[in-house]
CSV table of C-alpha atoms and ligand atoms in Angstrom, one decimal:
chain,number,residue,atom,x,y,z
A,806,MET,CA,18.0,19.5,15.2
A,807,SER,CA,19.6,19.4,11.8
A,808,MET,CA,21.6,16.4,12.9
A,809,GLY,CA,18.4,14.6,13.8
A,810,LYS,CA,16.9,15.6,10.5
A,811,ARG,CA,19.8,14.2,8.6
A,812,LEU,CA,19.6,10.9,10.5
A,813,GLU,CA,15.9,10.4,9.9
A,814,THR,CA,16.1,10.6,6.1
A,815,GLY,CA,19.7,9.6,5.8
A,816,ASN,CA,18.9,5.9,5.9
A,817,LEU,CA,16.3,6.1,3.2
A,818,ARG,CA,18.5,8.3,1.0
A,819,TRP,CA,21.4,5.9,1.3
A,820,ARG,CA,19.2,2.9,0.7
A,821,LEU,CA,17.8,4.6,-2.4
A,822,THR,CA,21.3,5.6,-3.6
A,823,VAL,CA,22.7,2.1,-3.0
A,824,TRP,CA,19.7,0.4,-4.7
A,825,TYR,CA,19.9,2.7,-7.7
A,826,GLY,CA,23.7,2.3,-7.9
A,827,SER,CA,23.4,-1.5,-7.8
A,828,VAL,CA,20.7,-1.6,-10.5
A,829,PHE,CA,22.6,0.9,-12.6
A,830,ALA,CA,25.8,-1.2,-12.2
A,831,LEU,CA,24.0,-4.3,-13.2
A,832,LEU,CA,22.5,-2.7,-16.3
A,833,LEU,CA,25.9,-1.3,-17.2
A,834,LEU,CA,27.4,-4.8,-16.9
A,835,VAL,CA,24.7,-6.3,-19.0
A,836,TYR,CA,25.3,-3.5,-21.5
A,837,VAL,CA,29.1,-4.2,-21.5
A,838,SER,CA,28.5,-7.9,-21.9
A,839,VAL,CA,26.1,-7.5,-24.8
A,840,ALA,CA,28.3,-4.8,-26.5
A,841,SER,CA,31.4,-7.1,-26.1
A,842,VAL,CA,29.7,-10.1,-27.6
A,843,LEU,CA,28.5,-8.0,-30.5
A,844,HIS,CA,31.9,-6.5,-31.0
A,845,TYR,CA,33.5,-10.0,-30.9
A,846,TYR,CA,31.1,-11.3,-33.6
A,847,GLN,CA,31.8,-8.2,-35.7
A,848,LEU,CA,35.6,-8.6,-35.4
A,849,LYS,CA,35.3,-12.3,-36.3
A,850,ALA,CA,33.1,-11.6,-39.3
A,851,HIS,CA,35.7,-9.0,-40.4
A,852,ALA,CA,38.5,-11.4,-40.1
A,853,PHE,CA,36.7,-14.1,-42.1
A,854,HIS,CA,35.7,-11.6,-44.7
A,855,ASP,CA,39.4,-10.5,-45.1
A,856,GLU,CA,40.5,-14.1,-45.1
A,857,ILE,CA,38.1,-14.9,-48.0
A,858,GLU,CA,39.4,-12.0,-50.0
A,859,ASP,CA,42.8,-13.1,-49.2
A,860,ILE,CA,42.4,-16.8,-50.1
A,861,GLU,CA,41.0,-15.8,-53.5
A,862,ALA,CA,44.0,-13.6,-54.1
A,863,ALA,CA,46.3,-16.3,-52.9
A,864,GLU,CA,44.8,-18.8,-55.3
A,865,GLY,CA,46.0,-16.7,-58.2
A,866,LEU,CA,49.5,-17.0,-56.9
A,867,LEU,CA,49.6,-20.8,-57.0
A,868,TYR,CA,51.6,-22.4,-59.7
A,869,GLU,CA,52.7,-25.9,-60.5
A,870,ALA,CA,56.4,-26.4,-61.0
A,871,ALA,CA,57.8,-28.6,-63.8
A,872,ASP,CA,58.4,-31.4,-61.3
A,873,GLY,CA,54.7,-31.4,-60.4
A,874,THR,CA,55.1,-29.7,-57.0
A,875,VAL,CA,52.8,-26.9,-56.1
A,876,HIS,CA,54.2,-23.6,-55.1
A,877,PHE,CA,53.0,-20.3,-53.9
A,878,ASN,CA,54.3,-17.0,-55.0
A,879,GLU,CA,54.6,-15.4,-51.6
A,880,GLN,CA,56.8,-12.6,-52.8
A,881,TYR,CA,53.9,-10.7,-54.1
A,882,PHE,CA,52.5,-10.2,-50.7
A,883,ASN,CA,55.7,-9.5,-48.8
A,884,GLN,CA,55.2,-5.7,-49.0
A,885,PRO,CA,55.5,-3.8,-45.7
A,886,GLU,CA,52.3,-1.9,-46.6
A,887,MET,CA,50.3,-5.1,-46.3
A,888,PRO,CA,51.0,-6.0,-42.7
A,889,PHE,CA,47.9,-8.0,-42.0
A,890,ARG,CA,48.4,-10.2,-45.0
A,891,LEU,CA,51.9,-10.9,-43.8
A,892,GLU,CA,50.3,-12.7,-40.9
A,893,ARG,CA,48.6,-15.1,-43.2
A,894,LEU,CA,49.3,-18.8,-42.7
A,895,LEU,CA,48.7,-21.1,-45.6
A,896,GLU,CA,48.6,-24.8,-46.1
A,897,ILE,CA,47.9,-26.6,-49.4
A,898,PHE,CA,46.6,-30.2,-49.6
A,899,ASP,CA,46.0,-32.5,-52.5
A,900,GLU,CA,42.7,-34.3,-52.9
A,901,ASP,CA,43.9,-37.2,-50.8
A,902,GLY,CA,44.8,-35.0,-47.9
A,903,GLN,CA,48.5,-34.9,-48.5
A,904,VAL,CA,50.2,-31.6,-47.6
A,905,LEU,CA,51.6,-30.2,-50.8
A,906,ALA,CA,53.0,-27.0,-49.4
A,907,ARG,CA,53.0,-24.6,-46.4
A,908,ASN,CA,53.9,-20.9,-46.6
A,909,ALA,CA,57.1,-19.7,-44.9
A,910,ARG,CA,55.2,-18.1,-41.9
A,911,LEU,CA,53.5,-21.4,-41.1
A,912,GLY,CA,56.8,-23.3,-41.4
A,913,THR,CA,56.6,-26.8,-40.2
A,914,ARG,CA,53.4,-26.3,-38.2
A,915,SER,CA,50.1,-27.6,-39.4
A,916,ILE,CA,46.7,-25.9,-39.4
A,917,ASP,CA,43.8,-27.6,-37.5
A,918,GLY,CA,44.7,-31.3,-38.1
A,919,PRO,CA,44.0,-33.5,-41.1
A,920,LEU,CA,41.7,-32.6,-44.0
A,921,LEU,CA,38.0,-33.0,-43.3
A,922,PRO,CA,35.7,-34.9,-45.8
A,923,ASP,CA,34.4,-32.4,-48.4
A,924,GLU,CA,36.4,-29.6,-46.8
A,925,GLY,CA,36.4,-26.3,-48.8
A,926,ARG,CA,34.2,-27.8,-51.6
A,927,LYS,CA,30.8,-26.4,-50.8
A,928,SER,CA,31.8,-23.4,-48.7
A,929,TYR,CA,34.7,-21.8,-47.1
A,930,ASN,CA,34.1,-23.7,-43.8
A,931,GLU,CA,34.8,-20.7,-41.7
A,932,ARG,CA,35.8,-21.9,-38.2
A,933,PHE,CA,37.8,-21.5,-35.1
A,934,GLY,CA,40.8,-23.9,-35.0
A,935,TRP,CA,44.2,-24.5,-33.5
A,936,LEU,CA,47.7,-24.6,-35.0
A,937,SER,CA,49.8,-27.6,-34.1
A,938,ASP,CA,51.6,-25.4,-31.6
A,939,GLY,CA,48.4,-24.6,-29.8
A,940,ARG,CA,47.8,-21.1,-31.1
A,941,ARG,CA,44.2,-20.2,-31.8
A,942,VAL,CA,43.3,-19.3,-35.4
A,943,PHE,CA,40.4,-18.4,-37.6
A,944,VAL,CA,40.5,-21.0,-40.4
A,945,ILE,CA,38.9,-21.1,-43.8
A,946,SER,CA,39.3,-23.7,-46.6
A,947,HIS,CA,38.7,-23.5,-50.3
A,948,ILE,CA,39.2,-25.9,-53.3
A,949,HIS,CA,41.1,-24.7,-56.3
A,950,ARG,CA,42.5,-25.9,-59.6
A,951,VAL,CA,46.1,-25.4,-60.5
A,952,GLN,CA,46.5,-26.3,-64.1
A,953,LYS,CA,45.1,-29.8,-64.0
A,954,ARG,CA,45.5,-30.4,-60.3
A,955,VAL,CA,42.8,-30.0,-57.7
A,956,VAL,CA,44.2,-28.6,-54.5
A,957,ILE,CA,42.6,-27.6,-51.2
A,958,LEU,CA,43.8,-24.4,-49.6
A,959,ARG,CA,43.6,-23.8,-45.9
A,960,MET,CA,44.2,-20.3,-44.7
A,961,ALA,CA,44.5,-19.2,-41.0
A,962,TYR,CA,44.7,-15.9,-39.3
A,963,GLU,CA,45.9,-15.8,-35.8
A,964,ALA,CA,43.0,-15.1,-33.4
A,965,GLU,CA,45.1,-13.4,-30.7
A,966,PRO,CA,45.1,-9.9,-32.3
A,967,VAL,CA,41.3,-10.1,-32.4
A,968,PHE,CA,41.2,-11.3,-28.8
A,969,ALA,CA,43.5,-8.5,-27.8
A,970,SER,CA,41.4,-5.9,-29.5
A,971,LEU,CA,38.3,-7.4,-27.8
A,972,ARG,CA,40.1,-7.3,-24.4
A,973,SER,CA,41.0,-3.7,-24.7
A,974,PHE,CA,37.4,-2.9,-25.9
A,975,VAL,CA,36.0,-4.6,-22.8
A,976,LEU,CA,38.5,-3.1,-20.4
A,977,SER,CA,37.9,0.4,-21.7
A,978,LEU,CA,34.2,0.0,-21.2
A,979,LEU,CA,34.6,-1.5,-17.7
A,980,ALA,CA,37.0,1.3,-16.7
A,981,LEU,CA,34.1,3.7,-17.3
A,982,VAL,CA,31.6,1.7,-15.1
A,983,PRO,CA,32.8,2.8,-11.7
A,984,ALA,CA,32.9,6.5,-12.7
A,985,ALA,CA,29.4,6.3,-14.2
A,986,ILE,CA,28.1,4.6,-11.1
A,987,LEU,CA,29.7,7.2,-8.9
A,988,ILE,CA,28.4,10.1,-10.9
A,989,ALA,CA,24.9,8.6,-11.1
A,990,GLY,CA,24.9,7.8,-7.3
A,991,PHE,CA,26.0,11.3,-6.5
A,992,PHE,CA,23.1,12.7,-8.5
A,993,VAL,CA,20.6,10.3,-7.0
A,994,TYR,CA,21.8,11.2,-3.6
A,995,ARG,CA,21.3,14.9,-4.3
A,996,ILE,CA,17.9,14.4,-6.0
A,997,THR,CA,16.6,12.3,-3.1
A,998,GLN,CA,17.8,14.9,-0.7
A,999,SER,CA,15.6,17.5,-2.3
A,1000,ALA,CA,12.7,15.1,-2.9
A,1001,LEU,CA,12.7,14.0,0.7
A,1002,ALA,CA,13.1,17.5,2.1
A,1003,PRO,CA,9.3,17.9,2.7
A,1004,LEU,CA,9.3,14.5,4.5
A,1005,SER,CA,12.0,15.8,6.9
A,1006,SER,CA,10.1,18.9,7.6
A,1007,MET,CA,6.9,16.8,8.2
A,1008,VAL,CA,8.9,14.6,10.7
A,1009,HIS,CA,10.2,17.6,12.3
A,1010,ARG,CA,6.8,19.1,12.8
A,1011,ALA,CA,5.2,15.8,13.8
A,1012,LYS,CA,7.7,15.4,16.6
A,1013,VAL,CA,6.4,18.5,18.4
A,1014,ILE,CA,2.7,17.6,18.1
A,1015,THR,CA,1.4,16.3,21.4
A,1016,ALA,CA,-2.1,15.7,22.7
A,1017,ALA,CA,-2.2,19.3,23.9
A,1018,GLN,CA,-1.3,20.6,20.4
A,1019,LEU,CA,-3.5,18.6,18.2
A,1020,ASN,CA,-4.5,21.8,16.3
A,1021,GLU,CA,-1.1,21.8,14.7
A,1022,ARG,CA,-0.9,20.5,11.1
A,1023,LEU,CA,1.9,19.1,9.0
A,1024,PRO,CA,3.1,21.2,6.1
A,1025,VAL,CA,1.5,20.2,2.8
A,1026,GLY,CA,3.9,20.8,-0.2
A,1027,ASP,CA,2.9,22.9,-3.2
A,1028,GLN,CA,3.1,19.9,-5.5
A,1029,GLU,CA,0.4,17.3,-5.8
A,1030,ASP,CA,2.5,14.3,-5.1
A,1031,GLU,CA,2.6,11.3,-2.8
A,1032,LEU,CA,4.2,13.4,0.0
A,1033,ALA,CA,1.5,16.0,-0.2
A,1034,ALA,CA,-1.1,13.1,0.0
A,1035,THR,CA,0.7,11.6,3.0
A,1036,ALA,CA,0.7,15.0,4.7
A,1037,ARG,CA,-2.9,15.5,4.0
A,1038,ALA,CA,-3.8,12.0,5.3
A,1039,PHE,CA,-1.9,12.7,8.5
A,1040,ASN,CA,-3.6,16.1,8.8
A,1041,ASP,CA,-7.0,14.4,8.4
A,1042,LEU,CA,-6.0,11.9,11.1
A,1043,LEU,CA,-4.9,14.8,13.3
A,1044,ALA,CA,-8.2,16.5,12.8
A,1045,ARG,CA,-10.1,13.3,13.7
A,1046,LEU,CA,-7.9,12.9,16.8
A,1047,GLU,CA,-8.4,16.5,17.7
A,1048,ALA,CA,-12.2,16.1,17.5
A,1049,SER,CA,-12.1,12.9,19.5
A,1050,PHE,CA,-9.8,14.4,22.2
A,1051,ALA,CA,-12.1,17.5,22.4
A,1052,GLN,CA,-15.1,15.2,22.7
A,1053,LEU,CA,-13.3,13.2,25.4
A,1054,ARG,CA,-12.4,16.3,27.3
A,1055,ARG,CA,-15.9,17.7,27.1
A,1056,PHE,CA,-17.3,14.3,28.2
A,1057,THR,CA,-15.0,14.1,31.2
A,1058,ALA,CA,-15.7,17.7,32.2
A,1059,ASP,CA,-19.5,17.2,31.8
A,1060,ALA,CA,-19.4,13.9,33.6
A,1061,SER,CA,-17.5,15.4,36.5
A,1062,HIS,CA,-19.9,18.3,36.6
A,1063,GLU,CA,-23.0,16.1,36.6
A,1064,LEU,CA,-21.5,14.0,39.3
A,1065,ARG,CA,-20.6,16.9,41.5
A,1066,THR,CA,-24.1,18.4,41.6
A,1067,PRO,CA,-25.9,15.4,43.1
A,1068,LEU,CA,-23.0,14.7,45.4
A,1069,SER,CA,-23.0,18.3,46.8
A,1070,SER,CA,-26.8,18.1,47.1
A,1071,LEU,CA,-26.4,14.9,49.1
A,1072,ARG,CA,-23.8,16.4,51.4
A,1073,SER,CA,-25.8,19.6,52.1
A,1074,MET,CA,-29.0,17.5,52.8
A,1075,GLY,CA,-27.0,15.5,55.3
A,1076,GLU,CA,-25.3,18.6,56.8
A,1077,VAL,CA,-28.6,20.5,57.1
A,1078,CYS,CA,-30.3,17.5,58.7
A,1079,LEU,CA,-27.5,17.1,61.3
A,1080,GLN,CA,-27.5,20.7,62.3
A,1081,LYS,CA,-30.1,20.1,65.0
A,1082,ARG,CA,-32.1,17.4,66.6
A,1083,ARG,CA,-35.1,16.3,64.4
A,1084,SER,CA,-38.0,14.0,64.6
A,1085,ALA,CA,-38.0,10.5,63.2
A,1086,GLU,CA,-40.4,11.7,60.5
A,1087,GLU,CA,-37.9,14.4,59.4
A,1088,TYR,CA,-35.0,11.9,59.4
A,1089,ARG,CA,-37.1,9.5,57.3
A,1090,ASP,CA,-37.9,12.3,54.8
A,1091,THR,CA,-34.3,13.3,54.5
A,1092,ILE,CA,-33.1,9.7,54.0
A,1093,GLY,CA,-35.8,9.2,51.4
A,1094,SER,CA,-34.6,12.3,49.5
A,1095,MET,CA,-31.0,11.2,49.8
A,1096,LEU,CA,-31.9,7.7,48.5
A,1097,GLU,CA,-33.7,9.3,45.5
A,1098,GLU,CA,-30.6,11.3,44.8
A,1099,VAL,CA,-28.5,8.1,45.1
A,1100,ARG,CA,-30.8,6.4,42.7
A,1101,ARG,CA,-30.3,9.1,40.1
A,1102,LEU,CA,-26.6,9.1,40.7
A,1103,THR,CA,-26.5,5.3,40.2
A,1104,GLN,CA,-28.4,5.8,37.0
A,1105,LEU,CA,-26.0,8.4,35.9
A,1106,VAL,CA,-23.0,6.2,36.7
A,1107,GLU,CA,-24.6,3.3,34.9
A,1108,SER,CA,-25.1,5.4,31.8
A,1109,LEU,CA,-21.6,6.7,31.9
A,1110,LEU,CA,-20.3,3.2,32.2
A,1111,GLN,CA,-22.3,2.1,29.3
A,1112,ILE,CA,-21.1,4.9,27.1
A,1113,ALA,CA,-17.5,4.2,28.1
A,1114,ARG,CA,-17.9,0.5,27.3
A,1115,ALA,CA,-19.5,1.4,24.0
A,1116,ASP,CA,-16.7,3.8,23.1
A,1117,SER,CA,-14.0,1.2,23.8
A,1118,GLY,CA,-16.0,-1.4,21.9
A,1119,GLN,CA,-16.2,-3.6,24.9
A,1120,ILE,CA,-19.9,-4.4,24.5
A,1121,ALA,CA,-20.3,-7.8,22.9
A,1122,LEU,CA,-23.2,-7.7,20.6
A,1123,GLN,CA,-25.4,-10.7,20.1
A,1124,PHE,CA,-27.5,-10.4,17.0
A,1125,GLU,CA,-30.5,-12.5,16.2
A,1126,VAL,CA,-33.3,-12.2,13.7
A,1127,ALA,CA,-36.4,-11.1,15.7
A,1128,GLU,CA,-39.8,-9.7,15.1
A,1129,LEU,CA,-39.9,-6.0,16.0
A,1130,GLY,CA,-43.4,-6.2,17.4
A,1131,ALA,CA,-42.2,-8.5,20.2
A,1132,VAL,CA,-39.3,-6.2,21.1
A,1133,LEU,CA,-41.6,-3.2,21.1
A,1134,ASP,CA,-43.9,-5.0,23.5
A,1135,GLU,CA,-41.0,-5.8,25.8
A,1136,ALA,CA,-39.9,-2.1,25.9
A,1137,VAL,CA,-43.4,-0.9,26.5
A,1138,ALA,CA,-43.8,-3.3,29.4
A,1139,VAL,CA,-40.7,-1.7,31.1
A,1140,VAL,CA,-42.1,1.8,31.0
A,1141,GLU,CA,-45.8,1.1,31.2
A,1142,ILE,CA,-45.8,1.8,35.0
A,1143,LEU,CA,-44.3,5.3,34.5
A,1144,ALA,CA,-47.1,6.1,32.0
A,1145,GLU,CA,-49.7,4.8,34.3
A,1146,GLU,CA,-48.4,7.1,37.1
A,1147,LYS,CA,-49.1,10.0,34.7
A,1148,GLN,CA,-52.4,8.6,33.5
A,1149,GLN,CA,-50.9,8.4,30.0
A,1150,ALA,CA,-51.8,5.8,27.4
A,1151,ILE,CA,-49.2,4.1,25.2
A,1152,GLU,CA,-50.7,3.0,21.9
A,1153,VAL,CA,-48.7,0.5,20.1
A,1154,HIS,CA,-49.3,-0.3,16.4
A,1155,CYS,CA,-46.9,-2.7,14.8
A,1156,ALA,CA,-47.2,-4.3,11.3
A,1157,ALA,CA,-47.0,-8.1,11.4
A,1158,GLU,CA,-44.0,-10.0,10.2
A,1159,LEU,CA,-41.5,-7.2,10.5
A,1160,TRP,CA,-38.2,-8.9,11.0
A,1161,ALA,CA,-34.8,-7.4,11.7
A,1162,ARG,CA,-31.4,-8.6,12.8
A,1163,ILE,CA,-31.0,-7.1,16.2
A,1164,ASP,CA,-29.3,-7.3,19.5
A,1165,ARG,CA,-32.5,-7.6,21.6
A,1166,GLY,CA,-31.2,-6.0,24.8
A,1167,ILE,CA,-29.7,-3.0,23.1
A,1168,LEU,CA,-32.7,-2.3,20.8
A,1169,ARG,CA,-35.0,-2.7,23.8
A,1170,GLN,CA,-33.0,-0.1,25.7
A,1171,VAL,CA,-33.1,2.3,22.7
A,1172,LEU,CA,-36.9,2.1,22.7
A,1173,VAL,CA,-37.1,2.4,26.5
A,1174,ASN,CA,-35.0,5.6,26.4
A,1175,ILE,CA,-37.2,7.2,23.8
A,1176,ILE,CA,-40.6,6.1,25.2
A,1177,ASP,CA,-39.3,7.1,28.6
A,1178,ASN,CA,-38.6,10.6,27.3
A,1179,ALA,CA,-42.0,10.8,25.6
A,1180,ILE,CA,-43.6,10.0,29.0
A,1181,LYS,CA,-41.4,12.4,30.9
A,1182,TYR,CA,-41.9,15.4,28.6
A,1183,SER,CA,-45.6,14.8,27.8
A,1184,PRO,CA,-48.2,16.2,30.2
A,1185,ALA,CA,-50.4,14.0,32.4
A,1186,GLY,CA,-53.2,12.3,30.5
A,1187,ALA,CA,-51.4,12.5,27.1
A,1188,SER,CA,-51.2,9.6,24.8
A,1189,ILE,CA,-48.0,8.3,23.2
A,1190,ARG,CA,-48.2,6.6,19.9
A,1191,VAL,CA,-45.7,4.0,18.9
A,1192,ARG,CA,-45.9,2.8,15.3
A,1193,ALA,CA,-43.8,0.2,13.5
A,1194,ALA,CA,-44.2,-0.3,9.7
A,1195,ALA,CA,-42.3,-1.4,6.7
A,1196,GLU,CA,-40.8,1.3,4.5
A,1197,GLY,CA,-40.0,0.0,1.1
A,1198,GLU,CA,-38.4,-3.4,0.6
A,1199,ARG,CA,-35.5,-3.2,3.0
A,1200,THR,CA,-36.3,-0.9,5.8
A,1201,ALA,CA,-38.5,-1.0,9.0
A,1202,THR,CA,-39.5,2.3,10.6
A,1203,ILE,CA,-40.4,2.7,14.3
A,1204,CYS,CA,-41.9,6.1,15.1
A,1205,ILE,CA,-42.6,7.3,18.7
A,1206,ALA,CA,-44.8,10.4,18.8
A,1207,ASP,CA,-45.7,12.2,22.0
A,1208,GLN,CA,-47.8,15.3,23.0
A,1209,GLY,CA,-45.1,17.1,24.8
A,1210,PRO,CA,-43.6,20.5,24.0
A,1211,GLY,CA,-41.6,19.1,21.1
A,1212,ILE,CA,-38.0,20.1,20.3
A,1213,ALA,CA,-37.1,23.5,19.1
A,1214,ARG,CA,-35.4,23.6,15.7
A,1215,ALA,CA,-32.3,25.1,17.2
A,1216,ASP,CA,-31.9,22.1,19.5
A,1217,GLN,CA,-32.6,19.4,17.0
A,1218,ALA,CA,-29.1,19.2,15.7
A,1219,ARG,CA,-27.6,18.7,19.1
A,1220,ILE,CA,-30.2,16.6,20.8
A,1221,PHE,CA,-28.2,13.4,20.4
A,1222,ASP,CA,-25.0,14.9,21.9
A,1223,ARG,CA,-23.9,13.6,25.2
A,1224,PHE,CA,-25.1,15.7,28.2
A,1225,TYR,CA,-27.1,17.9,25.9
A,1226,ARG,CA,-30.4,19.1,27.4
A,1227,THR,CA,-32.7,21.6,26.1
A,1228,ASP,CA,-33.8,24.4,28.4
A,1229,GLU,CA,-37.1,22.7,28.6
A,1230,GLY,CA,-35.5,19.5,29.6
A,1231,ARG,CA,-33.4,21.3,32.2
A,1232,SER,CA,-36.3,23.1,33.8
A,1233,THR,CA,-38.5,20.0,34.1
A,1234,GLY,CA,-37.6,18.2,37.2
A,1235,ALA,CA,-38.2,15.0,35.4
A,1236,GLY,CA,-35.2,15.5,33.1
A,1237,GLY,CA,-32.2,13.2,33.3
A,1238,TYR,CA,-28.6,13.9,32.4
A,1239,GLY,CA,-28.8,14.2,28.7
A,1240,LEU,CA,-27.3,10.8,28.0
A,1241,GLY,CA,-30.5,8.8,27.1
A,1242,LEU,CA,-30.6,10.0,23.5
A,1243,ALA,CA,-26.8,9.6,23.0
A,1244,ILE,CA,-27.1,6.0,24.1
A,1245,ALA,CA,-30.1,5.5,21.9
A,1246,LYS,CA,-28.1,6.9,18.9
A,1247,TRP,CA,-25.2,4.5,19.6
A,1248,GLY,CA,-27.7,1.6,19.9
A,1249,VAL,CA,-29.3,2.4,16.5
A,1250,ASP,CA,-25.8,2.9,14.9
A,1251,VAL,CA,-24.7,-0.6,15.9
A,1252,HIS,CA,-27.7,-1.9,14.0
A,1253,GLN,CA,-26.7,0.1,10.9
A,1254,GLY,CA,-29.8,2.1,11.3
A,1255,SER,CA,-30.6,5.8,11.8
A,1256,ILE,CA,-32.6,7.9,14.3
A,1257,GLU,CA,-34.0,11.3,13.6
A,1258,LEU,CA,-36.7,13.7,14.5
A,1259,ASP,CA,-39.7,13.7,12.1
A,1260,PRO,CA,-39.7,17.3,10.9
A,1261,ALA,CA,-43.3,17.0,9.8
A,1262,SER,CA,-44.5,16.4,13.3
A,1263,THR,CA,-46.7,19.3,14.4
A,1264,GLU,CA,-47.6,18.1,17.8
A,1265,GLY,CA,-45.0,17.1,20.4
A,1266,ALA,CA,-41.8,15.3,19.3
A,1267,CYS,CA,-41.7,12.4,17.0
A,1268,PHE,CA,-38.6,10.2,16.9
A,1269,CYS,CA,-38.2,7.9,13.9
A,1270,ILE,CA,-35.8,4.9,14.0
A,1271,ARG,CA,-35.0,3.2,10.7
A,1272,LEU,CA,-33.5,-0.3,10.7
A,1273,PRO,CA,-32.6,-2.7,7.9
A,1274,ARG,CA,-35.1,-5.5,7.6
A,1275,ALA,CA,-34.2,-9.1,7.6
A,1276,ASP,CA,-35.9,-12.1,6.0
A,1277,ALA,CA,-38.1,-14.1,8.3
A,1278,PRO,CA,-36.3,-17.1,9.7
A,1279,GLN,CA,-37.4,-20.5,8.2
A,1280,ARG,CA,-39.9,-22.1,10.4
A,1281,GLU,CA,-39.4,-25.8,11.0
A,1282,GLY,CA,-42.2,-28.2,9.9
B,2569,LIG,P1,-32.5,13.2,29.4
B,2569,LIG,O1,-32.1,12.1,30.3
B,2569,LIG,O2,-32.1,14.6,30.0
B,2569,LIG,O3,-33.9,13.2,29.0
B,2569,LIG,P2,-31.9,12.6,26.7
B,2569,LIG,O4,-30.6,12.4,26.1
B,2569,LIG,O5,-32.9,11.5,26.7
B,2569,LIG,O6,-31.6,13.1,28.2
B,2569,LIG,O7,-32.6,13.9,26.1
B,2569,LIG,C1,-31.8,15.0,25.8
B,2569,LIG,C2,-32.7,16.2,25.9
B,2569,LIG,O8,-33.6,16.2,24.8
B,2569,LIG,C3,-33.6,16.3,27.0
B,2569,LIG,O9,-33.0,16.9,28.1
B,2569,LIG,C4,-34.8,17.1,26.5
B,2569,LIG,O10,-34.5,18.4,26.7
B,2569,LIG,C5,-34.8,16.7,25.1
B,2569,LIG,N1,-35.9,15.7,24.8
B,2569,LIG,C6,-35.7,14.4,24.6
B,2569,LIG,N2,-36.8,13.8,24.3
B,2569,LIG,C7,-37.8,14.7,24.3
B,2569,LIG,C8,-39.2,14.7,24.0
B,2569,LIG,N3,-39.8,13.6,23.8
B,2569,LIG,N4,-39.9,15.9,24.1
B,2569,LIG,C9,-39.2,17.0,24.4
B,2569,LIG,N5,-37.9,17.1,24.6
B,2569,LIG,C10,-37.2,16.0,24.6
């Protein structure tokens, strides 16, 4: 178990650690590069600064010999306590660019080629140059007057010590990088371990949840973080699944139950009939009753099929903008014969120009189911009122009121549930299987409408359907 646990989060943890390590390494390298460049400029500035001080000191040590040659009193600097100055390389030019003197350390080498125009006159011309033997140097130049002669001094410091110092600076920083990455990686790995621990326990728990245990829930951490939100979202999903599964189970159980009753009644009718010889009249009666039962069974199976198709979204809806009055008339025409059998009157009252975007077949069936109930549950001779009117700007309301026993308050909340029948509905032989209103509710829902009982109704039941209205289609001509 713990092995599995490690494997599930291991990948993520490693990925996070590697990502973090790479980004951290990149940042460190950027940091080392920037620090090295800054350090190099600092060292260079330092070298030039020393060189400028040095050239000014050196100028004081120039003298012109009696024979007109220029010399440099190097002795002054040759003290062991001035090691850097001992590295100094010095070259002296006259105004025409002729070399007048070189210090002993420079010997026969020259600094950075011939004299440049205006060199050392306006500034120290700090630059990077090469000795004639190829060594890199920091060069500065300066003009100076020795007695009456104008000379140009070029001074050079070898760059190699500066580069060596820079190299050791960069290397010491780089040497720390792997250690820093390892330490940071280790901490990230440990931190992600504890941060992802709730995720592991969620995975662990989720693995044991099956359709039979949908009441299980994932652990929600104490902290209000993304993981807690994830666990809560999963729990909500589980709750919805649990409700759907429970509904499905109930539906299957109810459907089987409803199918069993007429089937066993069919069988017993047949068995009783076959027990002894009967007259043709009796056979005809029995077959008639059996056919009636088969008709009811067929109706039930059709309703079940429709609900199953609706649940799986298999019913292709075909919406059109239609006048509600016309659809009402069509629905009434279907059930009129049933009302006539009970000497009931159906009064239809529909406001003109009431348009809605509907699937004609489905809305007709919704209306048929409700008017059919009104006929079934109202006594003979009763009248059923169907009214359609506009309600505000955007809604159309269709109310179907009957003169039956009405629906008790306790039943009102469940009346649209599948297979739900009130005791009244059960006891009346006319009652169906409790699917008519469930189908009607689905039919109204697909129209983004609503269906409810009018609580103000004092006589019988009054069902009100509300549908969004549509603009009348443009008529041609
Ligand atoms: P059924 O096919 O049994 O009529 P419905 O889904 O259409 O199923 O209705 C569910 C139950 O609601 C019915 O069994 C009945 O008890 C009650 N009911 C529906 N319409 C009416 C009504 N107009 N008057 C009284 N009771 C009604």
